[in-house]
Amino acid sequence: MRGFILLSVLLFSCHIAFSIRDGLLPNGNFELGPKPSDMNGTVVLRPNAIPMWEISGFVEYIRSGQKQGDMLLVVPEGAFAVRLGNEASVKQRIKVIKGNYYSISFNFARTCAQEESLNISVAPDSGLLPLQTLYSSNGWDTYAWAFQAEYDYAEIVLHNPGVEEDPACGPLIDSIAIRGLYPPRASNKNILKNGGFEEGPYIFPNTSWGVLIPPNIEDDHSPLPGWMVESLKAVKYIDSDHFSVPQGKRAVELVAGKESAIAQVARTIPGKTYSLFFAVGDANNACAGSMIVEAFAGKDTIKVPYESKGKGGFKRAVLRFVAVSNRTRIMFLSTFYTMRSDDFSSLCGPVIDDVKLLSVRRP
């Protein structure tokens, strides 16, 4: 095993890219750490000291439970993570298929910076993710970001652009994974693409807080194929292993009220009547209370109330409309802001799933 690790490090130092499958990047959870001689306290001294990664700037190698003043630094998976201080970055080069779409998922936690953000890039694409809003109460969130491969190799870079008085202030990063995306097509059974949300970013099997999909202004390619996050805040991608999902294995939770919206533009025929079917529920995550989902199809709209007990369940709804143009924007948002009743600090909201758009022959 040690020989394999050594060989991997040698390959990396020679700039040979890793061939990857869906899941963690090589040493994506940073459990393989630097040698003691390559560290000064927690600070990593050499660019290639962390196996399979190249670093620059002020990077720290953090052990779970480590303290910074009165703050306890928590690692979500395993025992180690990295902290990106002022202008610091980690990067890894991987082999991809040119023209294909991929989504990167990663765990992060805020530490001491006031306005933390993270720039993630795969040339020529990049996105600046604001990390001010923490959506879960355990201190960690998972974000997804997507790109289309322009070349046979992709250099994934996570960079902290912030400059703080304390150079150590910056986000903790752990568990970086990748998943190939295969955008579904519209069909005679559903004019919308990916209406069941089954195609989406990688969800870490050992995490129970879902994956945040950022607004499309931060990402040119959506990690949720077919859909755009048309809002100021993220939406949450959830799975049936950890949440209650109305249909299939995946769904979307609208976690930030009217600031959390998803949309898709569908091809329609002016004058023709259509029905938009969808399910509204809760994720069985203690998100209790009165909820309303607003669905839009062009200028037509419907408000669907849902009384959540926070223990799972759903109801179905339909919006019938007459198309007025060749393209109709379908959009969903949540009317209210909701907090989980078990911690009163985690944002939550109604779940949307099983969205279908069909033409109606005899209205």
Coordinates of C-alpha atoms in Angstrom, one line a residue:
M1 CA 0.0 0.0 0.0
R2 CA 2.8 2.4 0.9
G3 CA 4.5 1.6 -2.4
F4 CA 1.3 2.5 -4.3
I5 CA 1.0 5.8 -2.4
L6 CA 4.6 6.6 -3.2
L7 CA 4.1 5.8 -6.9
S8 CA 1.0 7.9 -7.0
V9 CA 2.9 10.9 -5.5
L10 CA 5.7 10.4 -8.0
L11 CA 3.2 10.3 -10.8
F12 CA 1.6 13.5 -9.5
S13 CA 4.9 15.3 -9.2
C14 CA 5.5 14.5 -12.9
H15 CA 2.2 16.2 -13.7
I16 CA 0.6 13.0 -15.0
A17 CA -3.2 13.4 -14.5
F18 CA -5.3 10.9 -12.6
S19 CA -8.0 8.9 -14.4
I20 CA -11.1 9.2 -12.2
R21 CA -14.5 7.6 -11.6
D22 CA -17.5 9.0 -9.8
G23 CA -16.6 9.6 -6.2
L24 CA -13.8 11.0 -4.2
L25 CA -10.8 12.5 -6.1
P26 CA -7.5 10.8 -5.2
N27 CA -6.9 11.7 -1.6
G28 CA -10.0 13.8 -1.9
N29 CA -10.6 13.6 1.8
F30 CA -7.0 14.7 2.7
E31 CA -6.5 11.6 5.0
L32 CA -3.0 11.2 3.5
G33 CA -1.1 14.1 5.0
P34 CA 2.3 15.8 4.7
K35 CA 5.4 14.4 6.4
P36 CA 6.2 16.1 9.7
S37 CA 9.3 17.6 8.0
D38 CA 7.0 19.4 5.5
M39 CA 5.1 21.2 8.2
N40 CA 5.6 24.0 10.6
G41 CA 2.9 23.4 13.2
T42 CA -0.2 23.2 11.1
V43 CA 1.2 25.1 8.1
V44 CA 2.2 23.1 5.0
L45 CA 5.5 24.2 3.7
R46 CA 6.0 22.5 0.3
P47 CA 3.7 22.7 -2.8
N48 CA 3.5 18.9 -3.2
A49 CA 3.6 18.0 0.5
I50 CA 0.0 16.8 0.5
P51 CA -0.2 13.6 -1.6
M52 CA -2.0 13.9 -4.9
W53 CA -2.5 17.7 -4.4
E54 CA -0.5 20.9 -5.3
I55 CA -0.9 23.8 -2.9
S56 CA 0.0 27.5 -2.9
G57 CA -0.3 30.3 -0.4
F58 CA -1.1 29.8 3.3
V59 CA -2.5 26.3 3.6
E60 CA -3.0 24.5 6.9
Y61 CA -3.4 20.8 7.6
I62 CA -6.1 20.5 10.3
R63 CA -6.9 17.6 12.5
S64 CA -10.4 17.1 13.8
G65 CA -10.9 18.5 17.2
Q66 CA -8.1 21.0 16.9
K67 CA -8.8 24.4 18.6
Q68 CA -8.3 27.9 17.4
G69 CA -8.7 30.2 20.3
D70 CA -12.1 29.3 21.8
M71 CA -13.3 27.7 18.5
L72 CA -13.2 23.9 18.0
L73 CA -12.5 23.0 14.4
V74 CA -14.6 20.1 13.3
V75 CA -13.9 17.8 10.3
P76 CA -17.1 16.2 8.7
E77 CA -15.5 13.0 7.5
G78 CA -12.4 11.2 8.6
A79 CA -9.8 13.0 10.8
F80 CA -8.2 15.6 8.5
A81 CA -9.1 18.6 6.3
V82 CA -7.2 21.6 4.8
R83 CA -7.7 25.3 5.6
L84 CA -7.2 27.8 2.9
G85 CA -5.8 31.0 4.3
N86 CA -5.1 34.3 2.5
E87 CA -4.9 33.8 -1.3
A88 CA -4.4 30.0 -0.8
S89 CA -5.4 27.3 -3.1
V90 CA -5.4 23.5 -3.6
K91 CA -5.4 21.9 -7.1
Q92 CA -5.4 18.6 -8.8
R93 CA -5.2 17.5 -12.4
I94 CA -7.5 14.8 -13.7
K95 CA -8.2 13.0 -16.9
V96 CA -11.7 13.7 -18.3
I97 CA -13.6 13.2 -21.6
K98 CA -13.6 16.4 -23.7
G99 CA -17.0 17.8 -24.2
N100 CA -18.6 16.0 -21.3
Y101 CA -20.2 17.7 -18.2
Y102 CA -19.0 17.1 -14.7
S103 CA -20.0 18.2 -11.2
I104 CA -17.6 18.8 -8.3
S105 CA -19.0 18.3 -4.8
F106 CA -17.0 19.5 -1.7
N107 CA -17.5 20.0 2.0
F108 CA -16.6 23.3 3.6
A109 CA -16.9 25.0 6.9
R110 CA -16.4 28.7 7.9
T111 CA -13.8 29.5 10.4
C112 CA -13.0 33.1 11.5
A113 CA -13.2 35.3 8.3
Q114 CA -16.2 37.6 8.2
E115 CA -16.9 37.4 4.4
E116 CA -15.6 34.1 3.3
S117 CA -15.9 33.0 -0.3
L118 CA -14.4 30.3 -2.5
N119 CA -13.4 30.5 -6.1
I120 CA -13.6 27.1 -7.8
S121 CA -12.4 26.8 -11.4
V122 CA -11.6 24.4 -14.2
A123 CA -10.3 26.6 -17.1
P124 CA -11.9 28.4 -18.7
D125 CA -14.9 28.1 -16.3
S126 CA -14.9 29.6 -12.8
G127 CA -17.4 30.5 -10.1
L128 CA -17.1 32.6 -6.9
L129 CA -19.2 30.9 -4.2
P130 CA -20.2 33.2 -1.3
L131 CA -20.0 31.2 2.0
Q132 CA -21.7 33.8 4.3
T133 CA -24.9 31.8 4.6
L134 CA -24.6 28.6 6.6
Y135 CA -27.5 26.3 5.8
S136 CA -26.9 23.5 8.4
S137 CA -26.4 23.7 12.2
N138 CA -23.4 21.3 12.3
G139 CA -21.1 23.9 10.9
W140 CA -20.6 22.1 7.5
D141 CA -22.3 22.5 4.1
T142 CA -21.7 20.6 0.9
Y143 CA -21.7 22.6 -2.4
A144 CA -21.8 21.5 -6.0
W145 CA -20.3 23.3 -9.0
A146 CA -20.3 22.1 -12.6
F147 CA -18.2 22.5 -15.7
Q148 CA -17.9 21.3 -19.3
A149 CA -14.6 19.7 -20.1
E150 CA -12.9 21.8 -22.8
Y151 CA -9.8 19.6 -22.9
D152 CA -8.8 16.0 -22.2
Y153 CA -7.5 17.1 -18.8
A154 CA -9.0 19.3 -16.2
E155 CA -7.2 21.1 -13.5
I156 CA -9.5 21.6 -10.5
V157 CA -8.6 24.6 -8.4
L158 CA -10.2 25.7 -5.1
H159 CA -8.9 29.1 -4.2
N160 CA -9.6 31.5 -1.2
P161 CA -9.5 35.0 -2.7
G162 CA -9.9 36.6 0.7
V163 CA -7.3 38.7 2.6
E164 CA -7.7 38.9 6.3
E165 CA -5.6 40.4 9.1
D166 CA -5.1 36.8 10.4
P167 CA -3.6 35.0 7.4
A168 CA -5.0 31.7 8.8
C169 CA -8.6 32.8 8.5
G170 CA -10.3 31.0 5.7
P171 CA -12.6 28.1 4.8
L172 CA -11.9 24.5 5.9
I173 CA -12.2 22.2 2.9
D174 CA -12.8 18.4 3.0
S175 CA -14.0 15.6 0.8
I176 CA -13.8 16.7 -2.8
A177 CA -15.6 14.4 -5.2
I178 CA -16.6 14.4 -8.9
R179 CA -19.5 13.0 -10.9
G180 CA -20.1 12.8 -14.6
L181 CA -23.4 14.4 -15.7
Y182 CA -25.5 13.0 -18.5
P183 CA -28.3 15.5 -19.3
P184 CA -31.6 13.7 -20.0
R185 CA -33.6 14.7 -23.0
A186 CA -37.3 15.7 -23.3
S187 CA -39.6 12.9 -24.4
N188 CA -43.2 12.3 -25.3
K189 CA -43.7 11.3 -21.6
N190 CA -42.3 14.6 -20.3
I191 CA -41.5 17.8 -22.2
L192 CA -39.3 18.9 -19.3
K193 CA -35.7 17.5 -18.9
N194 CA -34.7 15.8 -15.6
G195 CA -38.2 16.4 -14.1
G196 CA -37.5 13.8 -11.4
F197 CA -34.1 15.3 -10.5
E198 CA -32.5 11.9 -10.7
E199 CA -29.5 13.3 -12.6
G200 CA -27.4 15.6 -10.4
P201 CA -24.3 16.1 -8.4
Y202 CA -22.5 13.5 -6.2
I203 CA -23.9 13.1 -2.7
F204 CA -21.4 11.9 -0.1
P205 CA -22.9 8.7 1.3
N206 CA -21.8 9.5 4.9
T207 CA -23.2 13.0 5.0
S208 CA -26.8 13.7 6.0
W209 CA -27.3 17.4 5.0
G210 CA -27.7 17.2 1.2
V211 CA -25.8 19.2 -1.5
L212 CA -26.3 22.9 -2.1
I213 CA -26.6 24.0 -5.7
P214 CA -25.6 27.6 -6.1
P215 CA -27.4 30.3 -8.2
N216 CA -26.6 30.1 -11.9
I217 CA -24.9 33.5 -11.8
E218 CA -22.1 31.6 -10.0
D219 CA -22.1 28.7 -12.3
D220 CA -22.4 28.6 -16.1
H221 CA -23.2 24.9 -16.2
S222 CA -25.8 23.7 -13.7
P223 CA -25.0 20.7 -11.5
L224 CA -28.7 19.9 -11.9
P225 CA -29.0 19.2 -15.6
G226 CA -32.0 20.8 -17.3
W227 CA -32.6 23.2 -14.4
M228 CA -31.3 26.7 -13.5
V229 CA -31.2 28.1 -9.9
E230 CA -32.7 31.5 -10.6
S231 CA -32.4 33.1 -7.2
L232 CA -30.0 34.8 -4.8
K233 CA -29.6 31.7 -2.6
A234 CA -28.9 28.0 -3.3
V235 CA -31.4 25.1 -3.4
K236 CA -30.7 21.8 -1.7
Y237 CA -30.3 18.5 -3.6
I238 CA -31.4 15.6 -1.4
D239 CA -31.5 11.8 -1.6
S240 CA -33.8 9.1 -0.4
D241 CA -31.0 7.5 1.8
H242 CA -31.2 10.5 4.2
F243 CA -34.5 12.2 3.4
S244 CA -38.1 11.6 2.5
V245 CA -38.4 11.9 -1.3
P246 CA -41.7 11.8 -3.1
Q247 CA -40.5 9.8 -6.2
G248 CA -37.4 8.0 -7.1
K249 CA -34.1 8.6 -5.3
R250 CA -33.5 12.4 -5.6
A251 CA -35.5 15.6 -5.1
V252 CA -35.0 19.3 -4.5
E253 CA -35.6 21.2 -1.3
L254 CA -36.3 25.0 -1.6
V255 CA -34.5 26.1 1.5
A256 CA -34.5 29.9 1.3
G257 CA -38.0 31.1 0.7
K258 CA -38.4 33.3 -2.4
E259 CA -34.6 33.6 -2.6
S260 CA -34.5 29.9 -3.5
A261 CA -36.0 29.2 -7.0
I262 CA -35.5 26.6 -9.8
A263 CA -36.5 27.1 -13.4
Q264 CA -36.5 25.5 -16.8
V265 CA -37.5 26.8 -20.2
A266 CA -39.6 24.3 -22.2
R267 CA -40.5 24.2 -25.8
T268 CA -44.3 24.8 -26.3
I269 CA -46.7 25.5 -29.1
P270 CA -48.7 28.8 -28.8
G271 CA -52.4 28.3 -28.3
K272 CA -51.9 24.7 -27.1
T273 CA -53.0 23.6 -23.6
Y274 CA -50.6 22.0 -21.2
S275 CA -50.6 20.5 -17.7
L276 CA -47.8 20.9 -15.3
F277 CA -47.8 18.1 -12.7
F278 CA -45.6 18.1 -9.6
A279 CA -45.3 16.8 -6.1
V280 CA -44.9 19.0 -3.0
G281 CA -43.8 17.5 0.4
D282 CA -41.3 17.7 3.2
A283 CA -38.0 15.9 3.6
N284 CA -38.6 14.3 7.0
N285 CA -36.0 16.6 8.5
A286 CA -38.1 18.3 11.3
C287 CA -39.1 21.1 8.8
A288 CA -42.6 21.7 10.2
G289 CA -45.2 24.4 9.6
S290 CA -47.3 25.9 6.9
M291 CA -45.6 26.0 3.6
I292 CA -46.6 27.2 0.1
V293 CA -45.0 26.4 -3.1
E294 CA -45.6 28.8 -6.0
A295 CA -45.4 27.3 -9.5
F296 CA -45.2 29.4 -12.6
A297 CA -45.7 28.5 -16.3
G298 CA -45.2 31.7 -18.2
K299 CA -47.7 34.2 -16.8
D300 CA -49.9 31.5 -15.2
T301 CA -49.3 30.6 -11.6
I302 CA -50.6 28.4 -8.8
K303 CA -50.0 28.4 -5.0
V304 CA -50.0 25.0 -3.4
P305 CA -50.3 25.0 0.4
Y306 CA -48.7 22.1 2.4
E307 CA -49.0 21.6 6.1
S308 CA -45.8 19.9 7.1
K309 CA -45.3 17.9 10.3
G310 CA -41.7 17.5 9.5
K311 CA -42.0 13.7 9.3
G312 CA -42.2 13.1 5.5
G313 CA -45.2 13.0 3.2
F314 CA -46.3 14.8 0.0
K315 CA -49.2 15.9 -2.1
R316 CA -49.7 16.3 -5.8
A317 CA -50.7 19.4 -7.7
V318 CA -51.3 20.4 -11.3
L319 CA -51.2 23.8 -13.1
R320 CA -53.1 23.9 -16.5
F321 CA -52.2 26.7 -18.9
V322 CA -52.4 27.8 -22.5
A323 CA -49.0 28.5 -24.1
V324 CA -48.5 32.0 -25.5
S325 CA -45.1 31.5 -27.1
N326 CA -42.6 28.9 -28.4
R327 CA -40.8 28.8 -25.1
T328 CA -42.4 28.8 -21.6
R329 CA -40.5 29.3 -18.4
I330 CA -41.4 26.8 -15.7
M331 CA -40.4 28.0 -12.2
F332 CA -40.9 26.9 -8.6
L333 CA -40.2 28.9 -5.4
S334 CA -41.2 28.8 -1.7
T335 CA -43.4 31.6 -0.3
F336 CA -42.1 31.4 3.2
Y337 CA -38.8 31.0 5.1
T338 CA -38.8 28.0 7.4
M339 CA -36.3 26.8 10.1
R340 CA -36.0 23.2 11.3
S341 CA -37.8 22.7 14.6
D342 CA -35.1 20.6 16.2
D343 CA -32.3 23.2 16.1
F344 CA -34.0 26.5 15.1
S345 CA -30.9 27.5 13.1
S346 CA -31.0 25.4 9.9
L347 CA -32.8 26.7 6.9
C348 CA -35.3 24.3 5.3
G349 CA -38.4 24.3 3.1
P350 CA -40.7 22.3 0.9
V351 CA -39.6 19.5 -1.4
I352 CA -40.3 19.5 -5.1
D353 CA -40.2 16.3 -7.1
D354 CA -41.7 14.4 -10.0
V355 CA -42.3 17.4 -12.3
K356 CA -44.0 16.6 -15.6
L357 CA -45.1 18.8 -18.4
L358 CA -47.6 17.3 -20.9
S359 CA -49.7 18.7 -23.7
V360 CA -53.5 18.2 -23.3
R361 CA -55.3 17.0 -26.3
R362 CA -58.8 17.7 -25.1
P363 CA -58.8 20.4 -22.5

